[in-house]
Amino acid sequence: MAPGAPTLLLLSLLLMPSLPLHAAGCPTTCRCYSTTVECGALRLRVIPPGIPPGTQTLFLQDNSIVNLEPGILAPLTALRHLYLHNNSLRALEPGTFRAQPRLLELALTGNRLHGLRIGAFTGLAQLRVLYLAGNQLVQLLDFTFLHLPRLQELHLQENSIELLEDQALAGLSSLALLDLSRNQLGTISREALQPLASLQVLRLTGNPWRCDCALHWLGAWIKEDGQRLLSSRDKKITCAEPPRLALQSLLDVSGSSLICIPPSVHVEPLEVTANLGEDLRVACQASGYPQPLVTWRKLAQPREGQPRAQAQPEGGAPGPGAPAAPDTGSGMLFLANITLAHAGKYECEASNAGGAARVPFELLVNLSRPPPPPPAAGREPLHEAGSLAFRALGLATQAAVAAAIALLALTALLLAALICRGRRGPRAPGPPGEGALFVNDYSDGPCTFAQLEELRGERGHEMFVIDRSKLLLADRPAAHGTRC
């Protein structure tokens, strides 16, 4: 090698432009630049293994990642920016980002998230920007963002959010921008925005706002203190309900037009006695505007020597003060396989922005009539016609049972009549009406069709009878009469 060649080779290497290198630790098909790893648009279904632990920026956008497996991000403690937008994520498990205390920006836009569990963002104490737009979120529950004290931007636009609970934004004391535009919000409470002490930009347009008494505060707040937070476009909050205010701007509606109708509630009956092992459904009908939320709960009534019923899973005995049915908005109380613990007093409550109404209900459990034992194998259970079990049968089954009973009765009557005639022998014609036989019996001697009368029994069955008060044909011998 010529003198000075090592020096020239070293200079040429130093002057070469930086190129992506698949150094040791860089995932296959990905590109690695210093502390940046680019794995976007590679049709990945999972986060690829082998990402260098010192990575600070990770691009995983435009893939088909369905979930973040527990611990998959644990080695990436140096992450500052994580881009997971336009994937197929359906849920975030609590603690998913626990190992990313330095993360500043998290992009989850354009996934399929239906809900956010409490604790999903645990560990992100330094996060500044969170993108959740373009998902399928329906509601934001209390304390969802509690672990994000440094968050400055929260993008929630273009979801399907219908409910924003009062404490959903608790903990966001540093939030400067909140985008809730193009969702399905009908109302929002003053309490929901109270934790946002640093808010500078608020976007609420594109929601079907229900302009009632619950939204009166928002119009007044915008006119007084909220002007600085809304752009000219954001101030156009349009009413969708009620029909008389549809398409009007909230700022143009007078406060006296924003009204609510307090709920009224009805339960019938107010007391029910049920047997052990039965299922029970009780409807609670509520009306008002806006549509009231209906909640069933069991009232606490401790008695001496009797322990309180404890909360049970669905279908079990509800505990005192707890909702009696998992679905509290349907208006229906459902109790499966009733036990003694279900007995007691309940309360149906209907509430809306106009107030609340309650109706008591009492359930008694009958201990004197345990449920009947199951029928023997291969045999159908017999039901009395007036019993509850008979009434529970279908119409076709009831008709078949009734027809079978009637047929058995007719057969028994026929046998009895034949036995009596065999013992007494032939009888002379008696007075009118005597000897009428209510069966299809044509073996009693000569007669004519004029002696046959069609009757209908109590159960609607047609029967032919013999009326011996009618004379035979006089011009024919008895031996030539019609046998019937």
Tab-separated table of C-alpha atoms in Angstrom:
chain	number	residue	atom	x	y	z
A	1	MET	CA	0.000	0.000	0.000
A	2	ALA	CA	1.367	3.385	-0.984
A	3	PRO	CA	2.485	5.710	1.777
A	4	GLY	CA	-0.308	7.828	3.054
A	5	ALA	CA	-3.006	5.391	1.887
A	6	PRO	CA	-4.356	4.738	5.412
A	7	THR	CA	-4.725	8.451	5.903
A	8	LEU	CA	-6.640	8.868	2.633
A	9	LEU	CA	-8.912	5.909	3.468
A	10	LEU	CA	-9.698	7.352	6.873
A	11	LEU	CA	-10.482	10.762	5.391
A	12	SER	CA	-12.763	9.224	2.743
A	13	LEU	CA	-14.731	7.336	5.385
A	14	LEU	CA	-15.152	10.462	7.475
A	15	LEU	CA	-16.357	12.481	4.488
A	16	MET	CA	-18.929	9.880	3.302
A	17	PRO	CA	-22.619	10.857	3.897
A	18	SER	CA	-24.418	9.112	6.682
A	19	LEU	CA	-26.263	6.046	5.324
A	20	PRO	CA	-28.770	3.745	7.011
A	21	LEU	CA	-26.933	0.724	8.253
A	22	HIS	CA	-28.335	-2.571	9.418
A	23	ALA	CA	-25.991	-2.686	12.305
A	24	ALA	CA	-26.216	-5.291	14.999
A	25	GLY	CA	-29.527	-4.881	16.849
A	26	CYS	CA	-31.465	-3.229	13.995
A	27	PRO	CA	-34.608	-5.240	13.098
A	28	THR	CA	-34.789	-6.853	9.679
A	29	THR	CA	-36.458	-4.665	7.007
A	30	CYS	CA	-36.306	-1.641	9.330
A	31	ARG	CA	-33.887	1.247	8.906
A	32	CYS	CA	-31.832	2.583	11.766
A	33	TYR	CA	-30.275	6.052	12.010
A	34	SER	CA	-28.379	6.763	15.177
A	35	THR	CA	-31.177	6.805	17.825
A	36	THR	CA	-34.017	6.625	15.287
A	37	VAL	CA	-35.632	3.409	14.023
A	38	GLU	CA	-37.932	3.550	10.980
A	39	CYS	CA	-40.334	0.566	10.606
A	40	GLY	CA	-43.277	2.255	8.925
A	41	ALA	CA	-45.474	0.745	6.173
A	42	LEU	CA	-43.965	-2.746	6.392
A	43	ARG	CA	-47.236	-4.650	6.988
A	44	LEU	CA	-46.098	-5.570	10.471
A	45	ARG	CA	-48.611	-7.263	12.778
A	46	VAL	CA	-46.430	-7.017	15.884
A	47	ILE	CA	-43.619	-4.773	17.033
A	48	PRO	CA	-40.469	-6.369	15.613
A	49	PRO	CA	-37.888	-7.701	18.055
A	50	GLY	CA	-34.342	-6.435	18.118
A	51	ILE	CA	-34.972	-2.684	18.405
A	52	PRO	CA	-31.861	-1.131	20.001
A	53	PRO	CA	-32.430	-0.208	23.665
A	54	GLY	CA	-31.063	3.295	23.098
A	55	THR	CA	-33.736	4.179	20.511
A	56	GLN	CA	-35.306	7.572	21.152
A	57	THR	CA	-37.611	7.871	18.116
A	58	LEU	CA	-39.553	4.856	16.827
A	59	PHE	CA	-41.709	4.960	13.688
A	60	LEU	CA	-44.260	2.117	13.465
A	61	GLN	CA	-47.006	3.896	11.548
A	62	ASP	CA	-49.076	2.461	8.658
A	63	ASN	CA	-48.798	-1.167	9.724
A	64	SER	CA	-51.341	-3.754	10.968
A	65	ILE	CA	-50.320	-4.017	14.609
A	66	VAL	CA	-53.311	-5.326	16.565
A	67	ASN	CA	-52.047	-5.186	20.137
A	68	LEU	CA	-49.068	-4.250	22.240
A	69	GLU	CA	-47.985	-7.406	23.986
A	70	PRO	CA	-47.122	-7.035	27.680
A	71	GLY	CA	-43.473	-6.138	28.114
A	72	ILE	CA	-42.790	-5.587	24.415
A	73	LEU	CA	-41.769	-1.965	25.092
A	74	ALA	CA	-39.985	-2.662	28.373
A	75	PRO	CA	-36.410	-2.538	26.931
A	76	LEU	CA	-37.050	0.847	25.262
A	77	THR	CA	-36.613	3.030	28.313
A	78	ALA	CA	-34.998	5.875	26.328
A	79	LEU	CA	-37.956	6.478	23.987
A	80	ARG	CA	-38.913	10.120	23.443
A	81	HIS	CA	-41.224	9.825	20.404
A	82	LEU	CA	-43.424	6.831	19.534
A	83	TYR	CA	-45.537	6.855	16.375
A	84	LEU	CA	-48.172	4.098	16.166
A	85	HIS	CA	-50.772	5.884	14.057
A	86	ASN	CA	-52.758	4.081	11.347
A	87	ASN	CA	-52.547	0.599	12.827
A	88	SER	CA	-55.248	-1.766	14.148
A	89	LEU	CA	-54.873	-1.372	17.907
A	90	ARG	CA	-58.110	-2.275	19.728
A	91	ALA	CA	-57.119	-1.778	23.363
A	92	LEU	CA	-54.373	-0.488	25.618
A	93	GLU	CA	-53.713	-2.611	28.661
A	94	PRO	CA	-52.931	-0.825	31.955
A	95	GLY	CA	-49.193	-0.322	32.328
A	96	THR	CA	-48.411	-0.681	28.619
A	97	PHE	CA	-46.103	2.377	28.730
A	98	ARG	CA	-44.856	1.970	32.277
A	99	ALA	CA	-41.227	1.648	31.101
A	100	GLN	CA	-41.250	4.901	29.057
A	101	PRO	CA	-40.838	7.667	31.657
A	102	ARG	CA	-39.077	9.923	29.101
A	103	LEU	CA	-41.699	9.710	26.357
A	104	LEU	CA	-42.733	13.161	25.119
A	105	GLU	CA	-44.999	12.379	22.149
A	106	LEU	CA	-47.349	9.434	21.557
A	107	ALA	CA	-49.312	9.104	18.323
A	108	LEU	CA	-52.238	6.633	18.316
A	109	THR	CA	-54.351	8.321	15.652
A	110	GLY	CA	-56.316	6.147	13.220
A	111	ASN	CA	-56.511	2.940	15.248
A	112	ARG	CA	-59.569	0.984	16.463
A	113	LEU	CA	-59.607	1.857	20.131
A	114	HIS	CA	-63.126	1.451	21.570
A	115	GLY	CA	-62.280	2.513	25.101
A	116	LEU	CA	-59.464	3.617	27.379
A	117	ARG	CA	-58.915	1.773	30.626
A	118	ILE	CA	-57.855	3.553	33.759
A	119	GLY	CA	-54.081	3.150	34.020
A	120	ALA	CA	-53.480	2.832	30.285
A	121	PHE	CA	-51.087	5.813	30.437
A	122	THR	CA	-49.430	5.002	33.742
A	123	GLY	CA	-45.741	5.909	33.709
A	124	LEU	CA	-45.932	8.706	31.129
A	125	ALA	CA	-45.160	11.468	33.585
A	126	GLN	CA	-43.271	13.525	30.953
A	127	LEU	CA	-45.701	13.118	28.039
A	128	ARG	CA	-46.473	16.403	26.282
A	129	VAL	CA	-48.601	15.461	23.242
A	130	LEU	CA	-51.144	12.633	22.924
A	131	TYR	CA	-52.901	11.914	19.612
A	132	LEU	CA	-56.066	9.799	19.903
A	133	ALA	CA	-58.013	11.213	16.959
A	134	GLY	CA	-59.778	8.994	14.432
A	135	ASN	CA	-60.443	6.049	16.743
A	136	GLN	CA	-63.755	4.521	17.878
A	137	LEU	CA	-63.924	5.878	21.413
A	138	VAL	CA	-67.479	6.092	22.768
A	139	GLN	CA	-66.964	7.366	26.312
A	140	LEU	CA	-64.243	8.785	28.524
A	141	LEU	CA	-64.486	7.532	32.095
A	142	ASP	CA	-63.389	9.275	35.267
A	143	PHE	CA	-59.599	9.550	35.815
A	144	THR	CA	-58.677	8.202	32.378
A	145	PHE	CA	-55.789	10.724	32.036
A	146	LEU	CA	-54.878	10.993	35.698
A	147	HIS	CA	-51.225	10.022	35.146
A	148	LEU	CA	-50.392	12.740	32.597
A	149	PRO	CA	-49.552	15.833	34.689
A	150	ARG	CA	-47.308	17.389	31.970
A	151	LEU	CA	-49.635	16.813	29.013
A	152	GLN	CA	-50.105	19.947	26.907
A	153	GLU	CA	-52.073	18.718	23.873
A	154	LEU	CA	-54.879	16.153	23.829
A	155	HIS	CA	-56.344	15.366	20.397
A	156	LEU	CA	-59.663	13.467	20.597
A	157	GLN	CA	-61.388	14.674	17.434
A	158	GLU	CA	-63.200	12.385	14.974
A	159	ASN	CA	-64.221	9.706	17.467
A	160	SER	CA	-67.725	8.693	18.575
A	161	ILE	CA	-67.567	10.070	22.106
A	162	GLU	CA	-71.060	10.373	23.588
A	163	LEU	CA	-70.158	10.644	27.268
A	164	LEU	CA	-67.483	12.683	28.990
A	165	GLU	CA	-67.678	11.952	32.704
A	166	ASP	CA	-67.144	14.790	35.165
A	167	GLN	CA	-63.676	13.574	36.261
A	168	ALA	CA	-62.489	12.200	32.922
A	169	LEU	CA	-59.971	15.060	32.489
A	170	ALA	CA	-58.841	15.130	36.104
A	171	GLY	CA	-55.101	15.564	36.476
A	172	LEU	CA	-54.553	17.529	33.251
A	173	SER	CA	-53.518	20.731	34.999
A	174	SER	CA	-50.965	21.579	32.247
A	175	LEU	CA	-53.256	20.981	29.279
A	176	ALA	CA	-53.238	23.878	26.804
A	177	LEU	CA	-55.162	22.353	23.850
A	178	LEU	CA	-58.217	20.110	23.977
A	179	ASP	CA	-59.839	19.015	20.718
A	180	LEU	CA	-63.243	17.312	21.087
A	181	SER	CA	-64.597	18.314	17.690
A	182	ARG	CA	-66.534	15.948	15.397
A	183	ASN	CA	-67.725	13.527	18.071
A	184	GLN	CA	-71.206	12.594	19.322
A	185	LEU	CA	-71.338	14.779	22.424
A	186	GLY	CA	-74.805	15.979	23.340
A	187	THR	CA	-73.745	17.771	26.502
A	188	ILE	CA	-70.720	18.570	28.626
A	189	SER	CA	-70.610	19.597	32.264
A	190	ARG	CA	-68.823	22.535	33.815
A	191	GLU	CA	-67.131	20.100	36.207
A	192	ALA	CA	-65.503	18.278	33.279
A	193	LEU	CA	-63.524	21.377	32.258
A	194	GLN	CA	-62.688	22.645	35.741
A	195	PRO	CA	-59.366	20.712	36.073
A	196	LEU	CA	-58.017	22.428	32.914
A	197	ALA	CA	-56.425	25.428	34.617
A	198	SER	CA	-53.964	26.069	31.737
A	199	LEU	CA	-56.381	25.616	28.824
A	200	GLN	CA	-55.800	27.979	25.888
A	201	VAL	CA	-57.533	26.274	22.933
A	202	LEU	CA	-60.878	24.435	23.079
A	203	ARG	CA	-62.554	22.864	20.053
A	204	LEU	CA	-66.152	21.658	20.363
A	205	THR	CA	-67.679	22.016	16.893
A	206	GLY	CA	-69.224	19.164	14.932
A	207	ASN	CA	-71.134	17.608	17.852
A	208	PRO	CA	-74.926	17.047	18.053
A	209	TRP	CA	-75.417	19.370	21.023
A	210	ARG	CA	-78.629	19.020	23.038
A	211	CYS	CA	-79.568	22.558	23.971
A	212	ASP	CA	-81.331	22.125	27.300
A	213	CYS	CA	-80.831	23.412	30.823
A	214	ALA	CA	-77.651	21.323	31.239
A	215	LEU	CA	-75.930	23.353	28.506
A	216	HIS	CA	-77.008	26.758	29.794
A	217	TRP	CA	-73.666	27.227	31.545
A	218	LEU	CA	-71.678	26.655	28.327
A	219	GLY	CA	-73.398	29.464	26.443
A	220	ALA	CA	-72.942	31.851	29.359
A	221	TRP	CA	-69.306	30.799	29.853
A	222	ILE	CA	-68.439	31.318	26.184
A	223	LYS	CA	-69.962	34.812	26.226
A	224	GLU	CA	-68.067	35.754	29.377
A	225	ASP	CA	-64.774	33.909	29.895
A	226	GLY	CA	-64.544	31.421	27.052
A	227	GLN	CA	-64.099	33.841	24.166
A	228	ARG	CA	-60.335	33.672	24.427
A	229	LEU	CA	-60.321	29.857	24.047
A	230	LEU	CA	-62.425	29.603	20.897
A	231	SER	CA	-61.658	30.629	17.345
A	232	SER	CA	-64.392	32.145	15.192
A	233	ARG	CA	-65.132	28.681	13.807
A	234	ASP	CA	-65.208	27.043	17.231
A	235	LYS	CA	-67.803	29.508	18.480
A	236	LYS	CA	-70.370	28.064	16.071
A	237	ILE	CA	-71.769	25.464	18.434
A	238	THR	CA	-74.992	24.356	16.725
A	239	CYS	CA	-77.989	22.803	18.486
A	240	ALA	CA	-79.257	19.431	17.250
A	241	GLU	CA	-82.006	19.063	19.877
A	242	PRO	CA	-84.766	19.845	20.708
A	243	PRO	CA	-86.391	20.175	17.261
A	244	ARG	CA	-87.555	23.730	17.927
A	245	LEU	CA	-83.914	24.839	18.389
A	246	ALA	CA	-82.314	22.637	15.727
A	247	LEU	CA	-79.612	24.309	13.611
A	248	GLN	CA	-79.545	27.387	15.838
A	249	SER	CA	-76.304	28.588	17.387
A	250	LEU	CA	-76.053	28.079	21.121
A	251	LEU	CA	-74.865	31.670	21.480
A	252	ASP	CA	-78.071	32.912	19.821
A	253	VAL	CA	-80.466	30.926	22.038
A	254	SER	CA	-81.816	32.713	25.084
A	255	GLY	CA	-81.303	31.139	28.464
A	256	SER	CA	-85.057	30.862	29.032
A	257	SER	CA	-85.298	28.530	26.017
A	258	LEU	CA	-82.836	26.055	27.497
A	259	ILE	CA	-85.237	23.995	29.595
A	260	CYS	CA	-85.414	20.498	31.070
A	261	ILE	CA	-88.394	18.368	32.080
A	262	PRO	CA	-87.771	16.616	35.424
A	263	PRO	CA	-88.171	12.835	35.260
A	264	SER	CA	-91.184	10.850	36.370
A	265	VAL	CA	-90.864	7.167	37.115
A	266	HIS	CA	-93.350	4.292	37.322
A	267	VAL	CA	-92.977	0.687	38.533
A	268	GLU	CA	-95.868	-1.784	38.452
A	269	PRO	CA	-96.385	-3.741	40.654
A	270	LEU	CA	-94.623	-2.259	43.670
A	271	GLU	CA	-94.387	-5.629	45.414
A	272	VAL	CA	-93.730	-9.102	43.999
A	273	THR	CA	-93.545	-12.510	45.652
A	274	ALA	CA	-91.254	-14.957	43.857
A	275	ASN	CA	-90.380	-18.590	44.445
A	276	LEU	CA	-86.876	-19.855	45.058
A	277	GLY	CA	-84.998	-20.555	41.864
A	278	GLU	CA	-87.188	-18.401	39.636
A	279	ASP	CA	-86.015	-15.562	37.399
A	280	LEU	CA	-87.508	-12.102	37.779
A	281	ARG	CA	-87.798	-9.093	35.477
A	282	VAL	CA	-89.271	-5.810	36.665
A	283	ALA	CA	-89.643	-2.837	34.331
A	284	CYS	CA	-89.083	0.739	35.461
A	285	GLN	CA	-90.613	3.242	33.050
A	286	ALA	CA	-89.218	6.761	33.111
A	287	SER	CA	-89.994	9.878	31.119
A	288	GLY	CA	-88.573	13.384	30.983
A	289	TYR	CA	-86.281	15.595	28.895
A	290	PRO	CA	-83.517	14.845	28.344
A	291	GLN	CA	-84.136	11.100	28.476
A	292	PRO	CA	-83.493	10.076	32.095
A	293	LEU	CA	-80.842	7.601	33.121
A	294	VAL	CA	-82.506	4.725	34.997
A	295	THR	CA	-80.665	2.930	37.805
A	296	TRP	CA	-81.839	0.068	40.020
A	297	ARG	CA	-80.226	-0.460	43.408
A	298	LYS	CA	-80.945	-2.518	46.491
A	299	LEU	CA	-81.502	-0.583	49.701
A	300	ALA	CA	-79.565	-1.490	52.829
A	301	GLN	CA	-81.889	-2.796	55.548
A	302	PRO	CA	-79.873	-4.560	58.243
A	303	ARG	CA	-81.910	-6.744	60.551
A	304	GLU	CA	-81.000	-8.249	63.864
A	305	GLY	CA	-79.527	-11.693	63.457
A	306	GLN	CA	-79.596	-11.523	59.649
A	307	PRO	CA	-76.445	-10.670	57.672
A	308	ARG	CA	-76.596	-8.258	54.781
A	309	ALA	CA	-76.641	-9.634	51.291
A	310	GLN	CA	-73.261	-9.189	49.629
A	311	ALA	CA	-72.656	-8.046	46.073
A	312	GLN	CA	-72.625	-10.899	43.568
A	313	PRO	CA	-71.814	-11.215	39.847
A	314	GLU	CA	-74.513	-10.898	37.187
A	315	GLY	CA	-77.586	-12.839	38.149
A	316	GLY	CA	-76.547	-13.064	41.802
A	317	ALA	CA	-77.879	-11.205	44.784
A	318	PRO	CA	-76.949	-7.511	44.688
A	319	GLY	CA	-75.385	-5.955	47.731
A	320	PRO	CA	-76.996	-3.048	49.591
A	321	GLY	CA	-76.494	0.240	47.827
A	322	ALA	CA	-75.015	-1.415	44.760
A	323	PRO	CA	-76.751	-1.416	41.377
A	324	ALA	CA	-79.082	-4.395	41.217
A	325	ALA	CA	-78.508	-5.020	37.517
A	326	PRO	CA	-75.332	-4.628	35.445
A	327	ASP	CA	-77.101	-2.609	32.749
A	328	THR	CA	-78.314	0.392	34.717
A	329	GLY	CA	-79.591	2.354	31.748
A	330	SER	CA	-82.134	-0.098	30.364
A	331	GLY	CA	-84.856	0.406	32.997
A	332	MET	CA	-85.115	-3.361	33.569
A	333	LEU	CA	-84.256	-5.140	36.815
A	334	PHE	CA	-83.226	-8.719	36.120
A	335	LEU	CA	-82.573	-11.243	38.892
A	336	ALA	CA	-81.677	-14.823	37.951
A	337	ASN	CA	-82.099	-17.914	40.154
A	338	ILE	CA	-83.677	-16.086	43.074
A	339	THR	CA	-82.403	-16.932	46.541
A	340	LEU	CA	-83.292	-15.669	50.002
A	341	ALA	CA	-80.545	-13.039	49.670
A	342	HIS	CA	-82.513	-11.319	46.891
A	343	ALA	CA	-85.407	-10.504	49.218
A	344	GLY	CA	-85.687	-6.917	50.363
A	345	LYS	CA	-86.420	-3.404	49.228
A	346	TYR	CA	-85.143	-1.946	45.983
A	347	GLU	CA	-85.238	1.480	44.436
A	348	CYS	CA	-85.557	2.593	40.851
A	349	GLU	CA	-84.058	6.035	40.241
A	350	ALA	CA	-84.471	8.136	37.101
A	351	SER	CA	-82.275	11.205	36.769
A	352	ASN	CA	-81.525	13.884	34.220
A	353	ALA	CA	-80.337	17.482	34.265
A	354	GLY	CA	-83.755	18.560	35.532
A	355	GLY	CA	-83.684	16.453	38.692
A	356	ALA	CA	-84.268	12.923	39.955
A	357	ALA	CA	-87.245	10.735	40.880
A	358	ARG	CA	-87.295	7.470	42.829
A	359	VAL	CA	-89.805	4.672	43.334
A	360	PRO	CA	-89.471	1.864	45.924
A	361	PHE	CA	-90.021	-1.793	45.080
A	362	GLU	CA	-90.108	-4.791	47.408
A	363	LEU	CA	-89.296	-8.403	46.595
A	364	LEU	CA	-90.589	-11.193	48.823
A	365	VAL	CA	-89.271	-14.731	48.507
A	366	ASN	CA	-91.709	-17.609	49.047
A	367	LEU	CA	-90.129	-20.386	51.097
A	368	SER	CA	-93.249	-22.615	51.417
A	369	ARG	CA	-93.322	-23.715	47.778
A	370	PRO	CA	-89.977	-24.991	46.580
A	371	PRO	CA	-89.655	-25.533	42.840
A	372	PRO	CA	-91.084	-28.919	41.637
A	373	PRO	CA	-88.610	-31.768	40.987
A	374	PRO	CA	-87.599	-32.334	37.374
A	375	PRO	CA	-89.700	-34.883	35.433
A	376	ALA	CA	-88.435	-38.442	35.053
A	377	ALA	CA	-86.335	-39.134	31.983
A	378	GLY	CA	-88.424	-39.976	28.912
A	379	ARG	CA	-91.731	-38.757	30.351
A	380	GLU	CA	-93.518	-35.504	29.685
A	381	PRO	CA	-94.620	-33.533	32.772
A	382	LEU	CA	-98.378	-33.317	33.292
A	383	HIS	CA	-99.886	-29.859	33.768
A	384	GLU	CA	-103.224	-28.829	35.115
A	385	ALA	CA	-105.154	-26.624	32.706
A	386	GLY	CA	-105.220	-23.686	35.122
A	387	SER	CA	-101.683	-23.986	36.437
A	388	LEU	CA	-98.910	-21.493	35.773
A	389	ALA	CA	-96.920	-24.191	33.965
A	390	PHE	CA	-99.864	-24.894	31.623
A	391	ARG	CA	-100.265	-21.189	30.850
A	392	ALA	CA	-96.571	-21.012	30.029
A	393	LEU	CA	-96.985	-23.592	27.250
A	394	GLY	CA	-97.406	-22.479	23.654
A	395	LEU	CA	-100.857	-22.194	22.084
A	396	ALA	CA	-100.326	-25.273	19.916
A	397	THR	CA	-99.254	-27.348	22.929
A	398	GLN	CA	-102.256	-26.148	24.979
A	399	ALA	CA	-104.658	-27.117	22.186
A	400	ALA	CA	-103.086	-30.575	21.878
A	401	VAL	CA	-103.351	-31.185	25.631
A	402	ALA	CA	-106.996	-30.067	25.697
A	403	ALA	CA	-107.873	-32.290	22.723
A	404	ALA	CA	-106.215	-35.308	24.363
A	405	ILE	CA	-108.177	-34.756	27.585
A	406	ALA	CA	-111.460	-34.464	25.663
A	407	LEU	CA	-110.744	-37.626	23.654
A	408	LEU	CA	-110.010	-39.599	26.830
A	409	ALA	CA	-113.275	-38.383	28.386
A	410	LEU	CA	-115.325	-39.363	25.307
A	411	THR	CA	-113.707	-42.806	25.171
A	412	ALA	CA	-114.515	-43.439	28.837
A	413	LEU	CA	-118.129	-42.340	28.339
A	414	LEU	CA	-118.517	-44.610	25.308
A	415	LEU	CA	-117.220	-47.634	27.185
A	416	ALA	CA	-119.550	-46.927	30.100
A	417	ALA	CA	-122.565	-46.625	27.783
A	418	LEU	CA	-121.782	-49.878	25.983
A	419	ILE	CA	-121.430	-51.743	29.272
A	420	CYS	CA	-124.813	-50.408	30.519
A	421	ARG	CA	-126.645	-51.399	27.338
A	422	GLY	CA	-125.169	-54.871	27.424
A	423	ARG	CA	-126.552	-55.375	30.927
A	424	ARG	CA	-130.032	-53.812	30.503
A	425	GLY	CA	-130.933	-55.140	27.066
A	426	PRO	CA	-133.118	-53.316	24.493
A	427	ARG	CA	-135.433	-50.631	25.793
A	428	ALA	CA	-138.818	-49.468	24.524
A	429	PRO	CA	-139.078	-45.948	23.292
A	430	GLY	CA	-139.608	-43.621	26.220
A	431	PRO	CA	-140.894	-40.127	26.563
A	432	PRO	CA	-139.368	-37.335	24.490
A	433	GLY	CA	-135.748	-36.630	25.306
A	434	GLU	CA	-135.167	-39.914	27.061
A	435	GLY	CA	-132.390	-42.104	25.880
A	436	ALA	CA	-130.334	-39.459	24.129
A	437	LEU	CA	-126.829	-40.925	23.776
A	438	PHE	CA	-124.068	-38.323	23.434
A	439	VAL	CA	-121.679	-40.560	21.467
A	440	ASN	CA	-121.355	-41.757	17.905
A	441	ASP	CA	-123.256	-44.980	18.571
A	442	TYR	CA	-125.141	-46.461	15.594
A	443	SER	CA	-125.732	-49.964	17.020
A	444	ASP	CA	-129.055	-49.420	18.797
A	445	GLY	CA	-131.523	-50.512	16.147
A	446	PRO	CA	-133.305	-48.954	13.191
A	447	CYS	CA	-133.435	-45.206	12.855
A	448	THR	CA	-133.369	-42.503	10.216
A	449	PHE	CA	-131.092	-39.542	9.657
A	450	ALA	CA	-133.950	-37.372	10.893
A	451	GLN	CA	-133.178	-38.771	14.330
A	452	LEU	CA	-129.604	-37.594	14.191
A	453	GLU	CA	-128.977	-34.149	15.564
A	454	GLU	CA	-125.659	-32.348	15.435
A	455	LEU	CA	-124.682	-30.819	18.715
A	456	ARG	CA	-121.629	-28.954	19.884
A	457	GLY	CA	-120.200	-29.755	23.316
A	458	GLU	CA	-118.793	-27.342	25.851
A	459	ARG	CA	-115.288	-27.774	24.442
A	460	GLY	CA	-116.398	-27.199	20.853
A	461	HIS	CA	-116.398	-30.866	19.738
A	462	GLU	CA	-119.096	-31.968	17.254
A	463	MET	CA	-121.117	-35.072	18.294
A	464	PHE	CA	-124.028	-36.939	16.753
A	465	VAL	CA	-126.782	-38.129	19.160
A	466	ILE	CA	-129.839	-40.302	18.874
A	467	ASP	CA	-133.166	-38.617	19.733
A	468	ARG	CA	-135.702	-41.357	20.333
A	469	SER	CA	-138.623	-38.948	20.615
A	470	LYS	CA	-138.734	-38.790	16.817
A	471	LEU	CA	-140.794	-41.542	15.065
A	472	LEU	CA	-139.380	-43.970	12.584
A	473	LEU	CA	-140.658	-44.063	9.015
A	474	ALA	CA	-144.166	-45.580	9.357
A	475	ASP	CA	-144.348	-47.087	5.895
A	476	ARG	CA	-141.249	-49.260	6.338
A	477	PRO	CA	-140.800	-52.295	8.521
A	478	ALA	CA	-138.505	-51.894	11.412
A	479	ALA	CA	-136.198	-54.489	9.991
A	480	HIS	CA	-135.570	-52.360	6.918
A	481	GLY	CA	-134.644	-49.175	8.769
A	482	THR	CA	-131.264	-47.690	8.624
A	483	ARG	CA	-128.889	-49.103	11.168
A	484	CYS	CA	-127.255	-46.348	13.221
